[in-house]
mmCIF file of C-alpha atoms in Angstrom:
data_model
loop_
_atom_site.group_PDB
_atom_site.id
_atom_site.type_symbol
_atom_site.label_atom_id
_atom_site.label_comp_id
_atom_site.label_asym_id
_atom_site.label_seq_id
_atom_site.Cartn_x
_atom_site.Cartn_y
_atom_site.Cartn_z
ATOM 1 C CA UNK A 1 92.779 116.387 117.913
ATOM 2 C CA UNK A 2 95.023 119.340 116.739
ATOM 3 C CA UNK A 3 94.318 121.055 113.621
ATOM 4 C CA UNK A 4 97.320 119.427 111.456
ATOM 5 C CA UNK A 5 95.430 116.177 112.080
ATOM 6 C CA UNK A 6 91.922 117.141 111.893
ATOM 7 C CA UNK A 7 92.881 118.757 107.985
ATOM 8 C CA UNK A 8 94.998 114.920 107.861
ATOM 9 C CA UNK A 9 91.663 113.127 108.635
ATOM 10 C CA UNK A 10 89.187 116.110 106.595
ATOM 11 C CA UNK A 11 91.402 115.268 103.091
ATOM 12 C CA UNK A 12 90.827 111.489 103.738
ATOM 13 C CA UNK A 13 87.097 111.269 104.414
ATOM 14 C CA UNK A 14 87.285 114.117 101.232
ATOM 15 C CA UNK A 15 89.330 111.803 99.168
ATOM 16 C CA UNK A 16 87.183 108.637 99.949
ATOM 17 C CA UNK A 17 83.973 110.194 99.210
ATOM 18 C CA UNK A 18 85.319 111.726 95.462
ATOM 19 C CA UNK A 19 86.643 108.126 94.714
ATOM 20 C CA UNK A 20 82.993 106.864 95.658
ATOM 21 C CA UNK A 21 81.123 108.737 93.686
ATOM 22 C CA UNK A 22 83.744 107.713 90.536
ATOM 23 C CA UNK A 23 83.176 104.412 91.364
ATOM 24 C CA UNK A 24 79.358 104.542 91.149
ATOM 25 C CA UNK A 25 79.516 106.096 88.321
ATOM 26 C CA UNK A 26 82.447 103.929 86.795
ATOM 27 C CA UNK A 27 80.183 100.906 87.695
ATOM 28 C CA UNK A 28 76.642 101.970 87.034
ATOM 29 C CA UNK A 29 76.701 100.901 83.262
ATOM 30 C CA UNK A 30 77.637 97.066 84.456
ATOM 31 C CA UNK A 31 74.282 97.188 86.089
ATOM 32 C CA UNK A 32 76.331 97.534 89.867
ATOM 33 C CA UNK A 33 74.803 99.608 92.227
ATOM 34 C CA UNK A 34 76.795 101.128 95.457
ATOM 35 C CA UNK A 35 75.452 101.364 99.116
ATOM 36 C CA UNK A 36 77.064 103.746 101.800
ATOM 37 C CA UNK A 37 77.135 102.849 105.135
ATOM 38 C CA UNK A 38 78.707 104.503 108.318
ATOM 39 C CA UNK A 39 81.006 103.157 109.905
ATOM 40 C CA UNK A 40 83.553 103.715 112.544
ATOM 41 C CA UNK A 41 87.445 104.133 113.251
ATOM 42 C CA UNK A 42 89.251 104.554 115.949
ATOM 43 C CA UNK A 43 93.134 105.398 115.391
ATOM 44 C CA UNK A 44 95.669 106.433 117.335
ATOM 45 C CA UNK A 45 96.237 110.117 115.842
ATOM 46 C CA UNK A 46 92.454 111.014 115.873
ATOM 47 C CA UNK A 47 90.874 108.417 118.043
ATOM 48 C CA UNK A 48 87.359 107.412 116.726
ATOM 49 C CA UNK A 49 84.957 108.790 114.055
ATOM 50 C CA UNK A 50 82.857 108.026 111.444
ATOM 51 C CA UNK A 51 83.780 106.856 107.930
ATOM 52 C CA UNK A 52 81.599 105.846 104.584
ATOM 53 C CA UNK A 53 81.853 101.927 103.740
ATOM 54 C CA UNK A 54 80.679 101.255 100.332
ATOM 55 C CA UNK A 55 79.243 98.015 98.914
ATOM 56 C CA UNK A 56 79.050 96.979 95.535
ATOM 57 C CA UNK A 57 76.024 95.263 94.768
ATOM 58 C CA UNK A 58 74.767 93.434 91.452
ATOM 59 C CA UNK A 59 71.234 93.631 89.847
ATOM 60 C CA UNK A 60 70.214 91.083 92.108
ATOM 61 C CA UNK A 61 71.158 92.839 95.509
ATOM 62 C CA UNK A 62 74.310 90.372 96.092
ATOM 63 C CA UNK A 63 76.980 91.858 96.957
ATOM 64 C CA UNK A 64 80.116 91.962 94.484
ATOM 65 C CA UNK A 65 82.710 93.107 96.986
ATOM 66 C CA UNK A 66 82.921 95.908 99.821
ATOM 67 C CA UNK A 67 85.086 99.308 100.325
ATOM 68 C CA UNK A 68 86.591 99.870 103.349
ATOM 69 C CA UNK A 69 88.318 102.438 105.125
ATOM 70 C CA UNK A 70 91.346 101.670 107.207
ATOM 71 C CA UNK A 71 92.887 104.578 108.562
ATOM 72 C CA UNK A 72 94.127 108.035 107.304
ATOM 73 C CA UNK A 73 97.627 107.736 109.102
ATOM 74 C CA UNK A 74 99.385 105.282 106.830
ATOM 75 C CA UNK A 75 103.058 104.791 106.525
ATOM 76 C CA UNK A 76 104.541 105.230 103.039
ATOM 77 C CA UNK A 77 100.715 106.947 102.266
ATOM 78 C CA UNK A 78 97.918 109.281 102.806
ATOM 79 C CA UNK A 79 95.396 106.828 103.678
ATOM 80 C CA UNK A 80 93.989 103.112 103.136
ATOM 81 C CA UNK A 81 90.871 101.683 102.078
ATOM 82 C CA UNK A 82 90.393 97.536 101.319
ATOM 83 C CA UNK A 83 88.541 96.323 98.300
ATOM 84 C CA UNK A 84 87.080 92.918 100.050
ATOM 85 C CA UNK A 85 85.535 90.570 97.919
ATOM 86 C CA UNK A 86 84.360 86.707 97.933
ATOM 87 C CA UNK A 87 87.700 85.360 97.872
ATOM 88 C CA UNK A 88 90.199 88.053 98.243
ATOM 89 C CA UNK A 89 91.026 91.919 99.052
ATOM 90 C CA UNK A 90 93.529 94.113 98.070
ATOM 91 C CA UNK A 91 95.019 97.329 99.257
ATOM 92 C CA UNK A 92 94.465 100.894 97.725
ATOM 93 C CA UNK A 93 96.087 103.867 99.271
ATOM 94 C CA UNK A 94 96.604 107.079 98.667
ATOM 95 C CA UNK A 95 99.653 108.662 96.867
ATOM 96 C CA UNK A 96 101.250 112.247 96.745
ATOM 97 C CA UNK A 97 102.537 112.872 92.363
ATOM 98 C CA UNK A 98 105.715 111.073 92.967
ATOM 99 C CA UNK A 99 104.962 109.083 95.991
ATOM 100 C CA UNK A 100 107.093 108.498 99.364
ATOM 101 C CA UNK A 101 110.567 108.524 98.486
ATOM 102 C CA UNK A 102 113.529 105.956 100.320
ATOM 103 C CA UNK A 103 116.234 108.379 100.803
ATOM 104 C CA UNK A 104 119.525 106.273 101.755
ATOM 105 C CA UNK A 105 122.641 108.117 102.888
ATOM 106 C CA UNK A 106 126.518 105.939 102.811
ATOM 107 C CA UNK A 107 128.754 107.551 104.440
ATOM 108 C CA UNK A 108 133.042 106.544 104.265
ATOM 109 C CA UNK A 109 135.221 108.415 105.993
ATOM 110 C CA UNK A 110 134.616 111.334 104.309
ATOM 111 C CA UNK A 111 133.228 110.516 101.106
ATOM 112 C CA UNK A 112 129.084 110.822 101.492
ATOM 113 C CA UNK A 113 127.104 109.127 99.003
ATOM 114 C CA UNK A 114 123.249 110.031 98.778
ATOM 115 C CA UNK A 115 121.091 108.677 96.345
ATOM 116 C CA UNK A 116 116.620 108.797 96.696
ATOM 117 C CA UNK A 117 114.670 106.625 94.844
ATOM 118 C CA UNK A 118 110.729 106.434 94.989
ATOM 119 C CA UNK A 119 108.986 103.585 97.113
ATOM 120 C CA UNK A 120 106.673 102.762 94.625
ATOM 121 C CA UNK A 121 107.538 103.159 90.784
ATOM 122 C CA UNK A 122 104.546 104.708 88.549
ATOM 123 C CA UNK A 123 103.157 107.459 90.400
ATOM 124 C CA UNK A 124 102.658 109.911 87.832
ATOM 125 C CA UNK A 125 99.603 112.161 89.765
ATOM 126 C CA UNK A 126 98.488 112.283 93.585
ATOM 127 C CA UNK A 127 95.215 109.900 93.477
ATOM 128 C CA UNK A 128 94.292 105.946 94.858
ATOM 129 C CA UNK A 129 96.871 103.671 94.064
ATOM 130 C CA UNK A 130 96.582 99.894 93.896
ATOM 131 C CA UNK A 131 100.463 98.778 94.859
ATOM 132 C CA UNK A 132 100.999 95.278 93.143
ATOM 133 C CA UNK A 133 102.208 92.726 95.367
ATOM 134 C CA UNK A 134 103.994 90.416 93.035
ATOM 135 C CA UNK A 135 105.962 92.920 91.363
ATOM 136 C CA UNK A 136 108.092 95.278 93.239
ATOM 137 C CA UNK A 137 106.969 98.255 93.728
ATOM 138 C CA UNK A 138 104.779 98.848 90.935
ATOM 139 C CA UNK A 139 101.413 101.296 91.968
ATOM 140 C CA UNK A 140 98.547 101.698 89.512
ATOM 141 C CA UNK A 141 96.369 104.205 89.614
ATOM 142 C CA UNK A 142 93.083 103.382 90.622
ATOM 143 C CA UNK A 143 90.889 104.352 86.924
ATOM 144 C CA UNK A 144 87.363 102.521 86.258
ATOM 145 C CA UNK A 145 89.566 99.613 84.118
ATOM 146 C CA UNK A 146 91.896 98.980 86.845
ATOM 147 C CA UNK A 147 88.740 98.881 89.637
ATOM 148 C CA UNK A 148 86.715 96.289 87.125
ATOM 149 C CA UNK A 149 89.852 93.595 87.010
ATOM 150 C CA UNK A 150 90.351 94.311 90.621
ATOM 151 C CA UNK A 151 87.252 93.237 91.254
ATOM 152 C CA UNK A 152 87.510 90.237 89.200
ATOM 153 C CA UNK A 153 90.407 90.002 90.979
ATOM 154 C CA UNK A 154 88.709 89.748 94.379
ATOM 155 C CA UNK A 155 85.545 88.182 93.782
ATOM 156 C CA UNK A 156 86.008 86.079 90.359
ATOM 157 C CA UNK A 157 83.379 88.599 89.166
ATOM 158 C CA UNK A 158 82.425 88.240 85.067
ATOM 159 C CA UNK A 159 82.055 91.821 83.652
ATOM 160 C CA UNK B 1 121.448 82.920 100.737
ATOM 161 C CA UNK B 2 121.354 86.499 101.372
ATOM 162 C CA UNK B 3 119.797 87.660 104.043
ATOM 163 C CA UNK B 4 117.622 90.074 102.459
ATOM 164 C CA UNK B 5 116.085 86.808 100.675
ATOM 165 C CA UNK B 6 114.951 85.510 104.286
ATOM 166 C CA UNK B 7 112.303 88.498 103.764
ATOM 167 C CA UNK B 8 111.641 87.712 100.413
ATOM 168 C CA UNK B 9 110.712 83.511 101.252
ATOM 169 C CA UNK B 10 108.244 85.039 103.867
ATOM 170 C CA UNK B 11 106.769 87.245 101.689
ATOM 171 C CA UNK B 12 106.327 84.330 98.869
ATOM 172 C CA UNK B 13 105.429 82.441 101.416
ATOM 173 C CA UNK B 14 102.153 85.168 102.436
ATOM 174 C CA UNK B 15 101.292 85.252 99.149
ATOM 175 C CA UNK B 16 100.549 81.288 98.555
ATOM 176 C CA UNK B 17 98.927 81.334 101.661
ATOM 177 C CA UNK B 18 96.909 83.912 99.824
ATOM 178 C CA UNK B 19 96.238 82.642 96.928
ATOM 179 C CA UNK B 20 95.229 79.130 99.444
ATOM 180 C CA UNK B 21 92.596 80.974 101.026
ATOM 181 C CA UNK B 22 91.371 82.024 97.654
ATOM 182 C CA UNK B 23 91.449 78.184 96.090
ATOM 183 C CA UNK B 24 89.478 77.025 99.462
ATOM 184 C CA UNK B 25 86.916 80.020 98.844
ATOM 185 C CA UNK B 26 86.098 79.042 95.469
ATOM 186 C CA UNK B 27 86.202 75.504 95.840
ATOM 187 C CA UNK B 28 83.331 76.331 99.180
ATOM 188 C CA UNK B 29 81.378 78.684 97.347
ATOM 189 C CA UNK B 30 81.171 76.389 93.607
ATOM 190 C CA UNK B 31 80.892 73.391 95.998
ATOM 191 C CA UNK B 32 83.248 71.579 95.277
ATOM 192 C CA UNK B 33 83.564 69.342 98.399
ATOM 193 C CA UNK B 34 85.531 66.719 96.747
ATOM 194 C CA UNK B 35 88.473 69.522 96.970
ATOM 195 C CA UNK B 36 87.532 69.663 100.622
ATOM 196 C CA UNK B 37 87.861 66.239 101.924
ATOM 197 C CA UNK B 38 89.851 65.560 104.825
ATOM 198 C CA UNK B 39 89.649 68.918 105.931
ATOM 199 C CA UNK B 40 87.957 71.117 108.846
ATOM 200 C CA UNK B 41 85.683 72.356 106.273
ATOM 201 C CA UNK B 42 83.571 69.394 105.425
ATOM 202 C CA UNK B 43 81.921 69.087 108.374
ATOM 203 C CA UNK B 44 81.395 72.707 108.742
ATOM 204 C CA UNK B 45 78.265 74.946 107.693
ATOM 205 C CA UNK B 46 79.236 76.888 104.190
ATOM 206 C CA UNK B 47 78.165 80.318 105.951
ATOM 207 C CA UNK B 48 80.938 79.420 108.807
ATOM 208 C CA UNK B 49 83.643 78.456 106.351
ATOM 209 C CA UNK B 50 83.116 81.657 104.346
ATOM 210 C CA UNK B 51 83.566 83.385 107.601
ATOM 211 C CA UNK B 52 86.633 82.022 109.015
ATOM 212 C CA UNK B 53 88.432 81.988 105.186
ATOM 213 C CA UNK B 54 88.045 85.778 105.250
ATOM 214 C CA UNK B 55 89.071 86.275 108.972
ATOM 215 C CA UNK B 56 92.012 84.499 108.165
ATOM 216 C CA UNK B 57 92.818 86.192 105.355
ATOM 217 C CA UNK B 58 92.624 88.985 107.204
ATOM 218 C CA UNK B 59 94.827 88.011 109.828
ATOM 219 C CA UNK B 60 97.379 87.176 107.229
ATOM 220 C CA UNK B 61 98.223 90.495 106.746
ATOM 221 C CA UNK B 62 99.015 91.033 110.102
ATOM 222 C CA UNK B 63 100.703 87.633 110.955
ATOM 223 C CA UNK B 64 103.328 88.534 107.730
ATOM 224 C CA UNK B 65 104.386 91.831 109.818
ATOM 225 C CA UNK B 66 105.095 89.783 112.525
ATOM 226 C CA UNK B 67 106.601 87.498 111.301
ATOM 227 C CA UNK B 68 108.957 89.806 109.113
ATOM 228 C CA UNK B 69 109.703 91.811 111.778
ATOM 229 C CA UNK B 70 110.782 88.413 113.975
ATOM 230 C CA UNK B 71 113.103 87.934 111.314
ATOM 231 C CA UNK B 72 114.585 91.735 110.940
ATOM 232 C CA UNK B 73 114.953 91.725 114.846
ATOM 233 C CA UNK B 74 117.059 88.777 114.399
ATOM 234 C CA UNK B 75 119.380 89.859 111.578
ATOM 235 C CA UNK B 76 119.981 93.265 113.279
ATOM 236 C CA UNK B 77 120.874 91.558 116.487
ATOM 237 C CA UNK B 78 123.107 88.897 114.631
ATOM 238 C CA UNK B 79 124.998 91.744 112.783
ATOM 239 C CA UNK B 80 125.322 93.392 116.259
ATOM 240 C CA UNK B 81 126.382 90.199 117.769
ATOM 241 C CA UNK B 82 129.104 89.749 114.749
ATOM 242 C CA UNK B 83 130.745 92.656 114.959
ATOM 243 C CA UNK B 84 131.090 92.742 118.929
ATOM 244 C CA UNK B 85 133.191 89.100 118.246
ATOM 245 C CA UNK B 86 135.115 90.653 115.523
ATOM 246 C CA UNK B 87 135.987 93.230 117.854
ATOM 247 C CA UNK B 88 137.070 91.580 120.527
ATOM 248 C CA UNK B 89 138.805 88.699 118.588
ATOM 249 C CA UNK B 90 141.256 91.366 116.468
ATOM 250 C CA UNK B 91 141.570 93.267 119.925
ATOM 251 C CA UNK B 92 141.733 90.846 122.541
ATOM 252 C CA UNK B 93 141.174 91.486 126.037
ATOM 253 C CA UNK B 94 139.525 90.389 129.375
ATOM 254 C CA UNK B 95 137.526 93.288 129.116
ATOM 255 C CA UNK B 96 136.430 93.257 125.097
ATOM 256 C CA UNK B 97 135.376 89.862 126.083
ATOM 257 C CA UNK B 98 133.051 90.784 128.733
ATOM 258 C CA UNK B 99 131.815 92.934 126.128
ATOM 259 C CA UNK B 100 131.084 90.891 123.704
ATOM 260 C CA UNK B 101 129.645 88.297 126.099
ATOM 261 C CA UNK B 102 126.976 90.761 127.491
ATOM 262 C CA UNK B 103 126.109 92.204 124.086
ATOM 263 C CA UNK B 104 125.616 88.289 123.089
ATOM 264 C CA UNK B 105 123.444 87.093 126.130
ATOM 265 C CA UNK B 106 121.915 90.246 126.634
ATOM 266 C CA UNK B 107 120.867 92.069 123.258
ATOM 267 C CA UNK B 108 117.717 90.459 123.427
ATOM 268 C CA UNK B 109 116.982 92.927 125.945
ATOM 269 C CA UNK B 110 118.024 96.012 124.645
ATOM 270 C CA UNK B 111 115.192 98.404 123.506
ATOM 271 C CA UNK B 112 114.457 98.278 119.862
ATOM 272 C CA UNK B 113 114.789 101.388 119.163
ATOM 273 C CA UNK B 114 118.039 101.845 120.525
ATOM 274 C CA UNK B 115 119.369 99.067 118.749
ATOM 275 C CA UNK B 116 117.726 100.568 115.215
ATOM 276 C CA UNK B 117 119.459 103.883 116.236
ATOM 277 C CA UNK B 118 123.024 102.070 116.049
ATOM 278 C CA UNK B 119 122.122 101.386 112.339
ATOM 279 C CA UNK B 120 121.273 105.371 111.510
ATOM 280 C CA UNK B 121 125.135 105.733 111.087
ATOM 281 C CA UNK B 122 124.545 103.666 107.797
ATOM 282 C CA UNK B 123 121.047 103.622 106.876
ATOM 283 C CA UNK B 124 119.435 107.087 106.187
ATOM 284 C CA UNK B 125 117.470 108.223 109.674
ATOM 285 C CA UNK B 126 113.958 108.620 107.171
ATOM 286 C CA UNK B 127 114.295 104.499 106.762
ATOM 287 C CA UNK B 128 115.315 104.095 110.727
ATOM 288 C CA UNK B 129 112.014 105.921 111.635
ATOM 289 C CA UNK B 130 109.766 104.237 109.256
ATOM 290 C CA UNK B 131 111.071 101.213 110.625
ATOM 291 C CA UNK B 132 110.545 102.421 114.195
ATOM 292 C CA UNK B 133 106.900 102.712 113.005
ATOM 293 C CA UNK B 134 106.728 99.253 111.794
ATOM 294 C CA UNK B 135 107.764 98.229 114.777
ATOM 295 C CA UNK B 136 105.257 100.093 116.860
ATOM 296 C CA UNK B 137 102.522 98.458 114.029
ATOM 297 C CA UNK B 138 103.741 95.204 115.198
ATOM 298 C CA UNK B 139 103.335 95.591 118.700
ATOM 299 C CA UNK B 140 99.752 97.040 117.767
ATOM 300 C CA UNK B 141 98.813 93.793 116.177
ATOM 301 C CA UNK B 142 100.712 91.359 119.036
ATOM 302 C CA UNK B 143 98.663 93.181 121.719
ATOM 303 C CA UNK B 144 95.857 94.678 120.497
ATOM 304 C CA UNK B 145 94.912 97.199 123.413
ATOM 305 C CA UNK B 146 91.129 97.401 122.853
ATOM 306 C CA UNK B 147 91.085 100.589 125.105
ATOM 307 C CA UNK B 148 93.618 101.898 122.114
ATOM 308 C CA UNK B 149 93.507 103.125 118.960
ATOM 309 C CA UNK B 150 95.345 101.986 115.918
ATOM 310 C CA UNK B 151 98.737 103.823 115.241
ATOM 311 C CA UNK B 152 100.364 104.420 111.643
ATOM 312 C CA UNK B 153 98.918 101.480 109.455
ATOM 313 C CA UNK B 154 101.695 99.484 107.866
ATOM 314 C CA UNK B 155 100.296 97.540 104.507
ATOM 315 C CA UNK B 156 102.393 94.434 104.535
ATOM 316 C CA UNK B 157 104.207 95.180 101.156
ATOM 317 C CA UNK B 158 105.308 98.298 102.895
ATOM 318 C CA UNK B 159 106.474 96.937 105.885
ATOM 319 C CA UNK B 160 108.415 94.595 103.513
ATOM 320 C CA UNK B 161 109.995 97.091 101.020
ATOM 321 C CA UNK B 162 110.910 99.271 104.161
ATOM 322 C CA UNK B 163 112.588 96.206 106.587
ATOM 323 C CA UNK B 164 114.056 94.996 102.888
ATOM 324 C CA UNK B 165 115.982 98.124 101.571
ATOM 325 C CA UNK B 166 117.068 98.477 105.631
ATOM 326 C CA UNK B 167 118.891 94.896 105.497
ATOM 327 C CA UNK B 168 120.000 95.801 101.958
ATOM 328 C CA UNK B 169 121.850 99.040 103.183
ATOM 329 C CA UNK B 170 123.857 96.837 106.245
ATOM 330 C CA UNK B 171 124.545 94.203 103.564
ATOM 331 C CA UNK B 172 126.034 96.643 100.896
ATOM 332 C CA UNK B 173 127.612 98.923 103.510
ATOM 333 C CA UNK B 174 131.910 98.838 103.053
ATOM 334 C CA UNK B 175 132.071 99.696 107.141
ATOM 335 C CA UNK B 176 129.775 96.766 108.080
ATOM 336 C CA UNK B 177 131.404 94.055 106.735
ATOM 337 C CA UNK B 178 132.106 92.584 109.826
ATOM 338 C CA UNK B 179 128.400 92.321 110.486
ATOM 339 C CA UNK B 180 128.170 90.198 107.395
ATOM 340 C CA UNK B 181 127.618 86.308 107.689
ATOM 341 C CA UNK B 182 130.670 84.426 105.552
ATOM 342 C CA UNK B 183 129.817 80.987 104.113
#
């Protein structure tokens, strides 16, 4: 692996384990614990190594929904990690301030026309990013209030 | 219709599949089996159910790239195939109509990214190569080379926004009307 990809892979694994230790503490007043376990990945760009899974358990041991890793080379992002739950999962990944931008170019005859306009509306700072899927576009950044309805959102779980 | 909508009915239709998978979760884990009858699930152990609804949720997220990139491949080798008739109908010729009978029977054939490089002349190059790595996503998932590792992940909304705004550029584009389908 060259250097540009090892620092590509080094901010990911960073990145994941500063949004698990928010999300313990985020979810240690509900009475939900977290549980890291190894795991590995194998991509393309890096071919395999070891990443953190978290689980989310509840008082009694049961787990509320999982975090897991998908890959550091994402199109359109810096990285993916799947909130799993019961009955559903959703996608968080990890945005520059601003996001990916869609740069389109028209070109007449002479007359070129070039407008940019961000993939995803609402990214205000570079941090984890749920992107809605029934709006277009929208991302939300990934605070302790979004992570609570996501995971209501996931596993129908009551906080 | 237009033919960025084509996208848009797969993607509503990934996201009541979804929401399905969710409904037959709940209605396994609450058990409520009279939601279940006459279905695979009755007669199968709760455990086993749980399993296969969350493998197949899984796999919905890759069978929606597929399936919008079936359809993308398709409109960009329709547009193709529309303009090589235009051609050779305003401009017409023994030999514009061998050409537009080879680019109709044989387009199929062409490499992919040859045929998205045509398009860079009116969609911005950035757009062409993040298509280019949808497409190599795609193949990922139709294949799946154990021995090989994953390339560029595509999250299905992306792969939708990007294949989208690529079909919206051909469609709005003054020099490709001739691509365009008229009712």
């Amino acid at each position: 692996m060259n250097e540009q990809r090892r620092m590509i892979l080094e901010k990911f694994l960073k990145n994941i384990g500063e949004l698990y230790d928010n999300i313990s503490s985020w979810l240690s007043p509900y009475g939900l614990n977290t549980l890291s376990e190894k795991i590995k990945i194998t991509e393309e760009a890096s071919g395999t190594y070891n990443a953190n899974k978290l689980t989310i358990l509840d008082e009694k041991k049961e787990t509320v929904a999982s975090i897991m890793p998908v890959g550091a080379w994402v199109i359109g992002a810096n990285g993916r990690l799947d909130l799993i739950g019961k009955y559903d999962k959703v996608i968080i990944v990890n945005l520059e301030k601003g996001g990916p931008a869609l740069s389109t170019t028209v070109t007449v005859g002479d007359h070129q026309e070039a407008s940019t306009r961000q993939f995803y509306k609402g990214i205000e700072k570079t941090g984890w990013y749920w992107i809605e899927d029934r709006r277009r576009g929208k991302a939300h950044l990934l605070d302790k209030d979004l992570l609570l309805e996501l995971l209501s959102e996931v596993s129908d779980y009551e906080f | 219709m237009s033919s960025s909508n084509i996208l848009h009915d797969i993607w509503q239709s990934y996201q009541a599949t979804v929401d399905c998978f969710k409904i037959a979760g709940r209605s396994v884990n609450r058990e409520e089996y009279h939601l279940l009858s006459r279905t695979n699930f009755l007669s199968t152990p709760p455990e086993r159910v749980d399993e296969l609804i969350r493998k197949s949720r899984s796999d919905a997220d890759d069978y929606v790239i597929l399936s919008l990139w079936a359809v993308f491949e398709r409109k960009l080798f329709e547009y193709l195939q529309r303009i090589s008739k235009k051609i050779s109908e305003s401009n017409e010729s023994d030999f514009n109509k061998k050409v537009q009978n080879k680019i109709e029977n044989e387009i199929e054939y062409w490499k992919l990214d040859a045929i998205l490089d045509l398009f860079k002349v009116v969609v911005s190059p950035e757009l062409i190569g993040n298509a280019k790595q949808v497409k190599r996503y795609r193949d990922w998932v139709a294949h799946r080379n154990p021995n090989k590792g994953a390339p560029a992940n595509v999250p299905p909304k992306t792969a939708y926004e990007i294949l989208s705004n690529i079909i919206e550029c051909i469609e709005r584009h003054p020099e490709l009307e001739d691509a365009r389908e008229t009712a």
